[in-house]
Amino acid sequence: MSASDFLREAENLRRLLSKEEREAIRRQDLRETFSEFHELNDQLHLRLRADITEAQQQLQKLKNGVFRFQRQLMDTKPSPDVVGRLKDTMTDIETSINMFKDTQHQSFEELLKDERTVWQEIGVLERKIEAWRAPVRAEVRVPGAGPARRSADTHRSVPVELAALDSFLQRTGSRGGWDELDHRSFLSVWTKHSGKHSFTREARLYLPGKSEEDLKQHELWFLELRRLQEKKREAVQRWREAKQRERDQQRDQQDRAGAEPEPEQERLKQEQRRREASERLENWRSRRTQEREQEQEQRLRNQILQRRRAKEEQRRQLEVKLRVEALVLQKKEEEDQRLMEEEEKRRAEREERQRGANEAIRRFQDRDSVRLEEKLQEKQSKEQERWERQRTLEKLKEKVEVSRDPSRLWRRTEVWEQRMRNIGPSGSGAAPLLHTCHRAVPAWRQDS
């Protein structure tokens, strides 16, 4: 490898090393920036989880209170004291719900205000970035009025006030070191508040990257610029008046002389006309610049108003949504309350019917037990009577003594012997009855 190749390779390696170092520095900066964003994101997530946990705890507390009220309503019997306690519990629950709703509404209002401020800051930053991306337009200058030509006779023909204004603008710039968008925002807010110190509070919303000290310094610069511009206008006015007097004097001299104007006077007139044309052009430029600034300010104001109206519309829609959700929740609570009351009423009716059925069953059981007891007593009494009768018969049997006579089985009874005596031995006498005698039939039944 030759020396030139070695040097060329070393130069390439040095460039590659410097490039890698710049890339490492850029990545380190990005890593630091992203680390800050990650930390901020983690903090916001922690705050969000804490808010969600707190809201869930409050909702769970309200839910437990409602369930406790429901159990008290179902497990207790109606009485004035119980009704008073239930009213107190219901009032506490309603107060807790209203406090929770007010807290959430206030937090939503604060979030909307923060969001409105952030959107304004983002809009200002976006416009600033767009202004950075826009190409720089070169200033149009009148031929013959360039700085090279004006510098030759600055100390000779320009008044002190104009020279002071030009030097001030060359030293500080036409916008005091600020970009055009920030300067226009400052002018709109400063004009709106008529130069009062209270404009800084609103200016911080339009200029989030500027501190209060920067606003004060720019205000001092702007006041100094206005003072110098006022002196310039006064000097121009005095110069115009002097020129007018000179023209009047020259006209008078020409009228008296009655001659043609000299070449020097003609040159002065041409110079005067050129200066007047330059002044008219400068005035037209200033008016055009003011009109553009006013148009830009009006567009900026319209954009802010549109965003504000959009935010107000979002806030109103959010309020309507919250109100509708509150009404839906209220309707649901009323429906749950109505269902609870109906369920309590049905439960009371079931308990009343159950008590009536239990009372009827108890009466029937008492009646059946009484009847069963009566039957048992009756049975016991009959059994007792039968036993007594049996015992009496046993006693009577023990007292009677009868001798056994086997011949009495075929012996005639006294009744049979008496009958045989009435019939007689030959069979005469009263014959046995062949039919039964009946009573006479009454006359009133014989025809039927």
Short mmCIF file of C-alpha atoms in Angstrom, two decimals, residues 53-67:
data_model
loop_
_atom_site.label_atom_id
_atom_site.label_comp_id
_atom_site.label_asym_id
_atom_site.label_seq_id
_atom_site.Cartn_x
_atom_site.Cartn_y
_atom_site.Cartn_z
CA THR A 53 -58.73 3.43 41.50
CA GLU A 54 -60.10 6.32 43.51
CA ALA A 55 -63.20 6.54 41.30
CA GLN A 56 -63.75 2.76 41.59
CA GLN A 57 -63.39 2.94 45.38
CA GLN A 58 -65.95 5.73 45.56
CA LEU A 59 -68.33 3.83 43.29
CA GLN A 60 -67.88 0.67 45.36
CA LYS A 61 -68.60 2.67 48.50
CA LEU A 62 -71.79 4.03 46.95
CA LYS A 63 -72.74 0.51 45.81
CA ASN A 64 -72.20 -0.90 49.31
CA GLY A 65 -74.33 1.89 50.75
CA VAL A 66 -77.15 1.08 48.32
CA PHE A 67 -76.94 -2.65 49.11
#
